[in-house]
mmCIF file with all atom_site columns, C-alpha atoms in Angstrom:
data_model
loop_
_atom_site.group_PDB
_atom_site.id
_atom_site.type_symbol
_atom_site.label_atom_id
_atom_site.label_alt_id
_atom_site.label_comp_id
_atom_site.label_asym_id
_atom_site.label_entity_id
_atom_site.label_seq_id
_atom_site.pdbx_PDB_ins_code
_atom_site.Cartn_x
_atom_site.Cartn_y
_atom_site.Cartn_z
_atom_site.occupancy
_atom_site.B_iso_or_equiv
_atom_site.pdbx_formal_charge
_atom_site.auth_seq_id
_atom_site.auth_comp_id
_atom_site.auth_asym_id
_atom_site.auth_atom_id
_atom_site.pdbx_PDB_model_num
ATOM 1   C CA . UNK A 1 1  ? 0.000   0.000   0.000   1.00 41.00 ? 30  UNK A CA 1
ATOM 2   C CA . UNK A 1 2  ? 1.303   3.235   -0.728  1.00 44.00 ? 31  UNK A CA 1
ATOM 3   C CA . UNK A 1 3  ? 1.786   6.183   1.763   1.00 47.00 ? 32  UNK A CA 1
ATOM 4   C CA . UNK A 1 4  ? 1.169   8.964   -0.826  1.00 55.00 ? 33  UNK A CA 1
ATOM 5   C CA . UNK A 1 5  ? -1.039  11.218  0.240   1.00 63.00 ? 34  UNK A CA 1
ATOM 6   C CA . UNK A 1 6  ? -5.037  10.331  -1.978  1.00 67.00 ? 35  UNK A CA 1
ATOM 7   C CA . UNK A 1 7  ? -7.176  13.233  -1.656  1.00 79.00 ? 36  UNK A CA 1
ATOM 8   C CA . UNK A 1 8  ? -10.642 12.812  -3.146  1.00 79.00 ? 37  UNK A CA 1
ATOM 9   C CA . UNK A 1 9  ? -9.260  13.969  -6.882  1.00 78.00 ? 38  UNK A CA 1
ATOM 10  C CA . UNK A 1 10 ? -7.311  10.274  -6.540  1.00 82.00 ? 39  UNK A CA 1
ATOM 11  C CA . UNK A 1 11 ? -9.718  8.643   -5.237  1.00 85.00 ? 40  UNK A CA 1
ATOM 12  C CA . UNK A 1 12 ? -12.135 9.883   -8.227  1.00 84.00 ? 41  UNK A CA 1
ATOM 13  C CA . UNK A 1 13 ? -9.410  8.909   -10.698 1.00 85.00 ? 42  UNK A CA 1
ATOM 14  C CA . UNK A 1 14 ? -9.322  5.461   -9.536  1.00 88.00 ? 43  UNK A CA 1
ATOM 15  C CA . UNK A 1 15 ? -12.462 4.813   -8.979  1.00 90.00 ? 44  UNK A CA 1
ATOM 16  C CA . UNK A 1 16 ? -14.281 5.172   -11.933 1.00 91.00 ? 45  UNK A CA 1
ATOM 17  C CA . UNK A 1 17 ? -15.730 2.036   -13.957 1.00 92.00 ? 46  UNK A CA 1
ATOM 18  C CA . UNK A 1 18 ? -15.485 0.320   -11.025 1.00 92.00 ? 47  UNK A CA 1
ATOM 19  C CA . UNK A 1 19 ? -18.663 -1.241  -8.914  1.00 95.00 ? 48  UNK A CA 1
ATOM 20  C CA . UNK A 1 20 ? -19.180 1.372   -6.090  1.00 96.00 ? 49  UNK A CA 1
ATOM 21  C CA . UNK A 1 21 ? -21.050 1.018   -2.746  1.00 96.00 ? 50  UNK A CA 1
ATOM 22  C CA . UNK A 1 22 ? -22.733 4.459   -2.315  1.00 96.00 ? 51  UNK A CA 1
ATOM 23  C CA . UNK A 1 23 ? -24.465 4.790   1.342   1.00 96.00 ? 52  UNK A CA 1
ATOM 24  C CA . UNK A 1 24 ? -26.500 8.130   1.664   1.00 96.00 ? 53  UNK A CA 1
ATOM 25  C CA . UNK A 1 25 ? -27.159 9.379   4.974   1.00 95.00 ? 54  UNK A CA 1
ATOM 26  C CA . UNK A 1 26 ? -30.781 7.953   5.360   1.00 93.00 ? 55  UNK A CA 1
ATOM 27  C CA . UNK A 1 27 ? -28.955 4.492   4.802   1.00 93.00 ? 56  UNK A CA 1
ATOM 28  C CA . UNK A 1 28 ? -29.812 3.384   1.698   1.00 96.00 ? 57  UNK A CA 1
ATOM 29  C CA . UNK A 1 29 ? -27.228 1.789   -0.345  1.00 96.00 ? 58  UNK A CA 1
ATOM 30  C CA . UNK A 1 30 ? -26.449 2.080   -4.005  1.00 96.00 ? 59  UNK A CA 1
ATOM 31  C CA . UNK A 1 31 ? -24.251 -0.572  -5.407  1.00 96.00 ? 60  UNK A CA 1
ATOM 32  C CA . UNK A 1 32 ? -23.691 0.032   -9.420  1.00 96.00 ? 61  UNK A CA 1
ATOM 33  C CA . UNK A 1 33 ? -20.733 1.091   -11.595 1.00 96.00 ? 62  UNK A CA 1
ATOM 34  C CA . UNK A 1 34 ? -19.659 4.860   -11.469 1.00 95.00 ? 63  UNK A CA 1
ATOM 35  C CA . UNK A 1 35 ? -20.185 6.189   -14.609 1.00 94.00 ? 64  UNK A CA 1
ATOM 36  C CA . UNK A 1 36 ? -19.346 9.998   -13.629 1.00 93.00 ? 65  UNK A CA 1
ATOM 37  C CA . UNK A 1 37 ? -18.428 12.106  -10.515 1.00 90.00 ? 66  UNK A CA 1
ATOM 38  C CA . UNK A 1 38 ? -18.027 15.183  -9.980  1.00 88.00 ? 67  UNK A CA 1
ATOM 39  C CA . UNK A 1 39 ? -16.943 17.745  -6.725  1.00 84.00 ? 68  UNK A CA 1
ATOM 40  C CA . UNK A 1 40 ? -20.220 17.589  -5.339  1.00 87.00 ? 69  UNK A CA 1
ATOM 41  C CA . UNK A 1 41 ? -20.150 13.706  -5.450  1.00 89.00 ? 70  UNK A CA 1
ATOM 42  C CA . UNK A 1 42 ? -22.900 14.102  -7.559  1.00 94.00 ? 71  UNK A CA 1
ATOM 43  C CA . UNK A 1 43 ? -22.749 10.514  -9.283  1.00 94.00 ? 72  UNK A CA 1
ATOM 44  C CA . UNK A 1 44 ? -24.240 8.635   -12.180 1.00 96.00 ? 73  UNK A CA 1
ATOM 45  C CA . UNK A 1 45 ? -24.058 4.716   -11.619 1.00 96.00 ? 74  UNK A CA 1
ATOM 46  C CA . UNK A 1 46 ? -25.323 2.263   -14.177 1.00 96.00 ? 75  UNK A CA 1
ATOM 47  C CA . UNK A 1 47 ? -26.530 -1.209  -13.762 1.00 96.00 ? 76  UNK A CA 1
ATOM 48  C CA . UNK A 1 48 ? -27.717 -0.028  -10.000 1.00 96.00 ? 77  UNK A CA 1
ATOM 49  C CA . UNK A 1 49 ? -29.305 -2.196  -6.894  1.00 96.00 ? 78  UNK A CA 1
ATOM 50  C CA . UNK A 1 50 ? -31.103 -0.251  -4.283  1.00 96.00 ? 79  UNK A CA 1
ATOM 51  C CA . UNK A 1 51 ? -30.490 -1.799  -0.930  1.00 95.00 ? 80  UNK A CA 1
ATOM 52  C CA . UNK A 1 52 ? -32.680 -0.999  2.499   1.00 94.00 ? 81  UNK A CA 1
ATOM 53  C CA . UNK A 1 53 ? -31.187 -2.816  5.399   1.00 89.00 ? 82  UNK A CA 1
ATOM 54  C CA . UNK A 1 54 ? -29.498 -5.367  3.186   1.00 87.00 ? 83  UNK A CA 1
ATOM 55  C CA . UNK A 1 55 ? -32.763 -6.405  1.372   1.00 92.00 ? 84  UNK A CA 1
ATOM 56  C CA . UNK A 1 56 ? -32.808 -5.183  -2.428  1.00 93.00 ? 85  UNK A CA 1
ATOM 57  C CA . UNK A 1 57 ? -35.528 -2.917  -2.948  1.00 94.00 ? 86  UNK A CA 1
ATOM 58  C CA . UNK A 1 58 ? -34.987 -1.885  -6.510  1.00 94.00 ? 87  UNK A CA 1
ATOM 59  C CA . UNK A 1 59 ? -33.183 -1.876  -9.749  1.00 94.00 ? 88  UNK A CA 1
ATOM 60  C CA . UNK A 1 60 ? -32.128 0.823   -11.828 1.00 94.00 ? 89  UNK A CA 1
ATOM 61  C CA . UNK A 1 61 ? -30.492 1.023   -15.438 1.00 95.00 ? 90  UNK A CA 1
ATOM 62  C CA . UNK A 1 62 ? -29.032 4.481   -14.568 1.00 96.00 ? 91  UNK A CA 1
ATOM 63  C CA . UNK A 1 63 ? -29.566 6.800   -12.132 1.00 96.00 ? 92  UNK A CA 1
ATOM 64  C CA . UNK A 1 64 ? -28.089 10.492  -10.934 1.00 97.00 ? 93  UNK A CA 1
ATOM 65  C CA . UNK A 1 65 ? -27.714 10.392  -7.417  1.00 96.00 ? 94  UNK A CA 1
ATOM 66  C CA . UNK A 1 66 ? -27.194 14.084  -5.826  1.00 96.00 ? 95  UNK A CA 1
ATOM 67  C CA . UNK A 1 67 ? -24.308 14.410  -3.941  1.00 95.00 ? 96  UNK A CA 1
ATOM 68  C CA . UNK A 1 68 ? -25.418 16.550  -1.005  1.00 95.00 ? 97  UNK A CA 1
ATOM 69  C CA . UNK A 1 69 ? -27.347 13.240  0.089   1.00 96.00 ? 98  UNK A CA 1
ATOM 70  C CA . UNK A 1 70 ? -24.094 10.901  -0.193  1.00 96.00 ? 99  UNK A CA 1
ATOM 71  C CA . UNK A 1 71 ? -22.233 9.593   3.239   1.00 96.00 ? 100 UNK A CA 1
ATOM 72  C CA . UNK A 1 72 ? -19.961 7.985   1.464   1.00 96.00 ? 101 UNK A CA 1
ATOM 73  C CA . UNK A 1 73 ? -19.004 6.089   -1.429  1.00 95.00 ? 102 UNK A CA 1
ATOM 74  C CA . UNK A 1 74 ? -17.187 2.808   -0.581  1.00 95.00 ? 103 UNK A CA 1
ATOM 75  C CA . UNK A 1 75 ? -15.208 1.280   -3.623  1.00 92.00 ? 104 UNK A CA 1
ATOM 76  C CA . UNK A 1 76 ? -13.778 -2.822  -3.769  1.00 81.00 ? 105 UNK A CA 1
ATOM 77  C CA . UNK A 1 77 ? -10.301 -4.087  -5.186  1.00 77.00 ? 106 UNK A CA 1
ATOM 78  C CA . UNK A 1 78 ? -10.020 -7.598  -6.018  1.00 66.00 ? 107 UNK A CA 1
ATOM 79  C CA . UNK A 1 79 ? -14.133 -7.768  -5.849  1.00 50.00 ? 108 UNK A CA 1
ATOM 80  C CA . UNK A 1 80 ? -13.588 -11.525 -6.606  1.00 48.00 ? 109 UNK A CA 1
ATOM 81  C CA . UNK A 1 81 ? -11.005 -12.547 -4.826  1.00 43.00 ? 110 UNK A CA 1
ATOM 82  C CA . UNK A 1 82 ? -12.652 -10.860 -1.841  1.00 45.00 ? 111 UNK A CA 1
ATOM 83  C CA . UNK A 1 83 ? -16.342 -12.862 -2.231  1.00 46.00 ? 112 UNK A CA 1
ATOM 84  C CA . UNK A 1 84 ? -14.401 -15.951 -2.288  1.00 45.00 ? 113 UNK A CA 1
ATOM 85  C CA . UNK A 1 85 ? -12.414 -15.141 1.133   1.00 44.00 ? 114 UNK A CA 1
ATOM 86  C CA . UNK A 1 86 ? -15.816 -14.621 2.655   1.00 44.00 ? 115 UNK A CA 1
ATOM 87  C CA . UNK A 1 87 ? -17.236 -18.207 1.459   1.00 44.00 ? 116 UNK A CA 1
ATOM 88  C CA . UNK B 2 1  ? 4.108   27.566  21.270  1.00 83.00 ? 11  UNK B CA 1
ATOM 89  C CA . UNK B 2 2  ? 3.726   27.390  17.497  1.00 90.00 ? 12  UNK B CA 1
ATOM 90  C CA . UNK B 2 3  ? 0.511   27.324  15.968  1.00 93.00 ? 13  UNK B CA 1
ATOM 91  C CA . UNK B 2 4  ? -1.009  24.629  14.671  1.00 92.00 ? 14  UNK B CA 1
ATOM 92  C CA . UNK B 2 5  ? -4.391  24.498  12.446  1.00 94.00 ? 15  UNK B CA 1
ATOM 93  C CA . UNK B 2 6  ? -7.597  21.623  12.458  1.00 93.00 ? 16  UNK B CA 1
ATOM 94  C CA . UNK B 2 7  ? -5.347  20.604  8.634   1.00 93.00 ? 17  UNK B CA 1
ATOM 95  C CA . UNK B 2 8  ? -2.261  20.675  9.874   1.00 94.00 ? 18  UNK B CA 1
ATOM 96  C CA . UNK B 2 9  ? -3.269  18.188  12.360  1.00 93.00 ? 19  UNK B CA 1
ATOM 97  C CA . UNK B 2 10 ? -5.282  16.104  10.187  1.00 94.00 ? 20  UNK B CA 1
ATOM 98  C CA . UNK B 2 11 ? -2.106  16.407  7.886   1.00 94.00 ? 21  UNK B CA 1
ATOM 99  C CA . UNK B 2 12 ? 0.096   14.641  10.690  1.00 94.00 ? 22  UNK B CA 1
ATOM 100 C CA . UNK B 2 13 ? -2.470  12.104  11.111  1.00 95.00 ? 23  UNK B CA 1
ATOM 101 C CA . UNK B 2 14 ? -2.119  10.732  7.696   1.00 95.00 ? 24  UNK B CA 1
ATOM 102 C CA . UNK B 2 15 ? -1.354  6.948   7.062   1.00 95.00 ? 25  UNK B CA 1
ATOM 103 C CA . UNK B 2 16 ? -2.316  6.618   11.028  1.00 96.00 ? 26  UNK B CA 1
ATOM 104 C CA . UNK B 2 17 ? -5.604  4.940   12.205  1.00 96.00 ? 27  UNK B CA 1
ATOM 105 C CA . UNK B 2 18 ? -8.390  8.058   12.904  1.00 97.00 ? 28  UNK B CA 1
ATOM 106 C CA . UNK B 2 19 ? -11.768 7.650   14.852  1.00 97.00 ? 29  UNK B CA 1
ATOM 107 C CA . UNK B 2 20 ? -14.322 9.602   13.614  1.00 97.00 ? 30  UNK B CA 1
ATOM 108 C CA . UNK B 2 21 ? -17.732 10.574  14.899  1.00 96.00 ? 31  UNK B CA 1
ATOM 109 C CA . UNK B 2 22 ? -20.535 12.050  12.733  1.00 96.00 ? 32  UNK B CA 1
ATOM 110 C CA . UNK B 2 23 ? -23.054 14.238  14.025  1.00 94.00 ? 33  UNK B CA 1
ATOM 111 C CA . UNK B 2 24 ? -26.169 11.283  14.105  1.00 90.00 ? 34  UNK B CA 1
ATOM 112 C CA . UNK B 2 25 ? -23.986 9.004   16.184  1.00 88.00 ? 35  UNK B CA 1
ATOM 113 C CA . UNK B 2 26 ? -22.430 6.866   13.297  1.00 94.00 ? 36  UNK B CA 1
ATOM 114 C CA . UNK B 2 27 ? -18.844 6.200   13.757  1.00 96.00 ? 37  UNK B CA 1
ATOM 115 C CA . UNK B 2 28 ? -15.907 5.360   11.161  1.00 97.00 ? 38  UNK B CA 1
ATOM 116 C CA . UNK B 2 29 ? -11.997 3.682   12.112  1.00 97.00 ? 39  UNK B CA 1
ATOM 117 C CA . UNK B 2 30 ? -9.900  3.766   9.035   1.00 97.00 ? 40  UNK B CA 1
ATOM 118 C CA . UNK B 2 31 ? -6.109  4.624   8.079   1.00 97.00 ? 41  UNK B CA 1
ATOM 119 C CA . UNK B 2 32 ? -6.313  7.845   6.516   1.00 96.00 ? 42  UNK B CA 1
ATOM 120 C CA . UNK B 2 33 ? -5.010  8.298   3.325   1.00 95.00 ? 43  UNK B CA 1
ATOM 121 C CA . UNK B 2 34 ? -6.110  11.669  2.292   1.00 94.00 ? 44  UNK B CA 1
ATOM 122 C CA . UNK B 2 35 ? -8.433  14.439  2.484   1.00 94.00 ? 45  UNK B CA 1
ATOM 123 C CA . UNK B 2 36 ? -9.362  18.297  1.714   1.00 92.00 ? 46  UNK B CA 1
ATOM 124 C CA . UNK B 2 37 ? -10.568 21.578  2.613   1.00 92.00 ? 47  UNK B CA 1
ATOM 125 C CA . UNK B 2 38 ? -14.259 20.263  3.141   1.00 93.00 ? 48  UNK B CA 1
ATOM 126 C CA . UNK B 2 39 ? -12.992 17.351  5.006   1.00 94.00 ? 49  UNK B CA 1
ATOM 127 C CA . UNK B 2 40 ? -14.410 14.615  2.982   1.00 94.00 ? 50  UNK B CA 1
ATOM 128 C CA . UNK B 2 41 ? -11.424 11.758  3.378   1.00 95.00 ? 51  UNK B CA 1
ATOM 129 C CA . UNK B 2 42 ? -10.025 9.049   1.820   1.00 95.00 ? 52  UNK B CA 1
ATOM 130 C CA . UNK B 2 43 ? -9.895  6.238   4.634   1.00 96.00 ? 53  UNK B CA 1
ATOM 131 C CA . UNK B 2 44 ? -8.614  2.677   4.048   1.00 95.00 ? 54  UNK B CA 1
ATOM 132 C CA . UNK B 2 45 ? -9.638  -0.712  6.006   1.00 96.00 ? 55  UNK B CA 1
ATOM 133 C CA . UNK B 2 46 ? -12.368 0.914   6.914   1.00 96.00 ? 56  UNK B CA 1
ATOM 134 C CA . UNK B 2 47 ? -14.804 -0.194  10.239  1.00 96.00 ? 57  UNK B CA 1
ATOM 135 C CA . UNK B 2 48 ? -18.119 1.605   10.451  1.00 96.00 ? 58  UNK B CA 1
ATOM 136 C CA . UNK B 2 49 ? -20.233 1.155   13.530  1.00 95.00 ? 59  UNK B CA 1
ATOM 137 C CA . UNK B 2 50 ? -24.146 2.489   12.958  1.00 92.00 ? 60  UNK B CA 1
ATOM 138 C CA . UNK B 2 51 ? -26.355 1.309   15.461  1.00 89.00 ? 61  UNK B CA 1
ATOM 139 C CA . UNK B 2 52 ? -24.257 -1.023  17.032  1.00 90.00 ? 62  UNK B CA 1
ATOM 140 C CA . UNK B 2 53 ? -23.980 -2.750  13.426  1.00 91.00 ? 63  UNK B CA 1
ATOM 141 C CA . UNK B 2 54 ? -20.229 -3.353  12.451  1.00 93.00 ? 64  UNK B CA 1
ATOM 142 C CA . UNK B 2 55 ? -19.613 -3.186  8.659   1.00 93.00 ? 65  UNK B CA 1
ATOM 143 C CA . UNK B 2 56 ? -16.085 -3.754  6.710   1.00 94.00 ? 66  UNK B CA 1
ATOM 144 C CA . UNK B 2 57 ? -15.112 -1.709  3.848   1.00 95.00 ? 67  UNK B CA 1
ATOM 145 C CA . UNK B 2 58 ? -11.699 -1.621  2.405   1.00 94.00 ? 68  UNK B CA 1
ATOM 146 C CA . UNK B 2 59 ? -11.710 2.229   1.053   1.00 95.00 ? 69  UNK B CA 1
ATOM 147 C CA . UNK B 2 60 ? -13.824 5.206   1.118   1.00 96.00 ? 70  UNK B CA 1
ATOM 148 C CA . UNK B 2 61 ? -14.881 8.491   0.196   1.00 95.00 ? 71  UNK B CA 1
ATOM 149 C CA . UNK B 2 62 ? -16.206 10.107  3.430   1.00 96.00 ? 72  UNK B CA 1
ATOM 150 C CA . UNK B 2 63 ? -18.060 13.041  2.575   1.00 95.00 ? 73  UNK B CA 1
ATOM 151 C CA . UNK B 2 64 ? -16.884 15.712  5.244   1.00 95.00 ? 74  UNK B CA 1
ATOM 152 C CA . UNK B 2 65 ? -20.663 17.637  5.904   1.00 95.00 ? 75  UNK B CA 1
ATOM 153 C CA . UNK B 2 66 ? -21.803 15.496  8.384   1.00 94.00 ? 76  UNK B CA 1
ATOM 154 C CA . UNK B 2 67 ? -18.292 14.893  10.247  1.00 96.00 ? 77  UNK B CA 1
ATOM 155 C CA . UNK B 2 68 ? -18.308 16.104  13.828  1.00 95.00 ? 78  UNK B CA 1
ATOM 156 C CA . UNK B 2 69 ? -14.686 14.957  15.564  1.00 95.00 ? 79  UNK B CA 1
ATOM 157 C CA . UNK B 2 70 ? -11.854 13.266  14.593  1.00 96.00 ? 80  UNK B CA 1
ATOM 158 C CA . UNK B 2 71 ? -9.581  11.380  16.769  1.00 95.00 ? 81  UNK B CA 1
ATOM 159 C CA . UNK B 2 72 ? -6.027  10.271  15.658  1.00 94.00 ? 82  UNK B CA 1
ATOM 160 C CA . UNK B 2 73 ? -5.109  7.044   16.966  1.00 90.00 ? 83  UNK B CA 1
ATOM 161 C CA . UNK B 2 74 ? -8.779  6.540   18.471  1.00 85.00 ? 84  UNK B CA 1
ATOM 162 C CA . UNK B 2 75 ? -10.283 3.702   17.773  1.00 84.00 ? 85  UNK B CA 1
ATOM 163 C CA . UNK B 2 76 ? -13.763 3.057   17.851  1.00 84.00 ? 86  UNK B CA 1
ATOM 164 C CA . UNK B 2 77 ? -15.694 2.558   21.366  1.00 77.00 ? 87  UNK B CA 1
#
């Protein structure tokens, strides 16, 4: 792991076309591929599950998601390799 | 005594484990990695505690608006 300071510009840069977990502060979860991002963490994800308390509520082809509502936006490395740790 | 600022500190803190409390009682542990003037951070090996529910997430953008304190080197209660 590197110890170079990752403000939110790197974390932008890295994270994009990858499948995000977005968690807004009423605690639903959004877990799609980030299409775009901006400052405001304004996002577009594609291909999008809506969760409620774990349970999948909905389905989306592409939604905006306005950033003022977003806690945070949680992004996986080695998504595979981590779902098979887990089994 | 020299001065030091809320960024400065957070500054030192980098790569070190932070606590940090938002205002409706959520809490995040993570090694910070980065962050900026609105304090959203980057945080890494991440532990979030909401309603006693533990949750593990290996990096995150943590928007800064709702962020009330920030330990470094706290862990989470």
């Amino acid at each position: 792991m590197s110890n170079e300071k990752r403000t939110s510009a790197d974390f932008f840069k890295q994270v994009f076309g990858r499948t995000v977990n977005v968690k807004l502060h009423n605690r639903t979860e959004y877990i799609g591929v980030l299409a775009a991002l901006d400052g405001n963490m304004n996002l577009v994800l594609e291909q999008c599950e809506e969760y409620l308390e774990q349970k999948l509520i909905n389905k989306y082809g592409q939604i905006l998601l306005r950033g003022n509502n977003v806690l945070y936006i949680s992004a996986k490395f080695n998504q595979k390799q981590q779902q098979e740790e887990e089994i | 005594m020299t001065t030091i600022l809320p960024l400065g500190l957070l500054d030192k803190a980098i790569s070190s484990r932070v606590w940090i409390l938002m205002k409706d009682d959520r809490e995040f542990e993570g090694t910070l990695r980065g962050f900026d003037d609105f304090f959203n951070m980057v945080l890494e090996n991440v532990i979030e505690l909401d309603n006693g529910k533990k949750n593990k997430l290996e990096q995150i953008l943590l928007n800064g608006t709702q962020i009330c304190l920030i330990v470094p080197g706290g862990e989470i209660s």
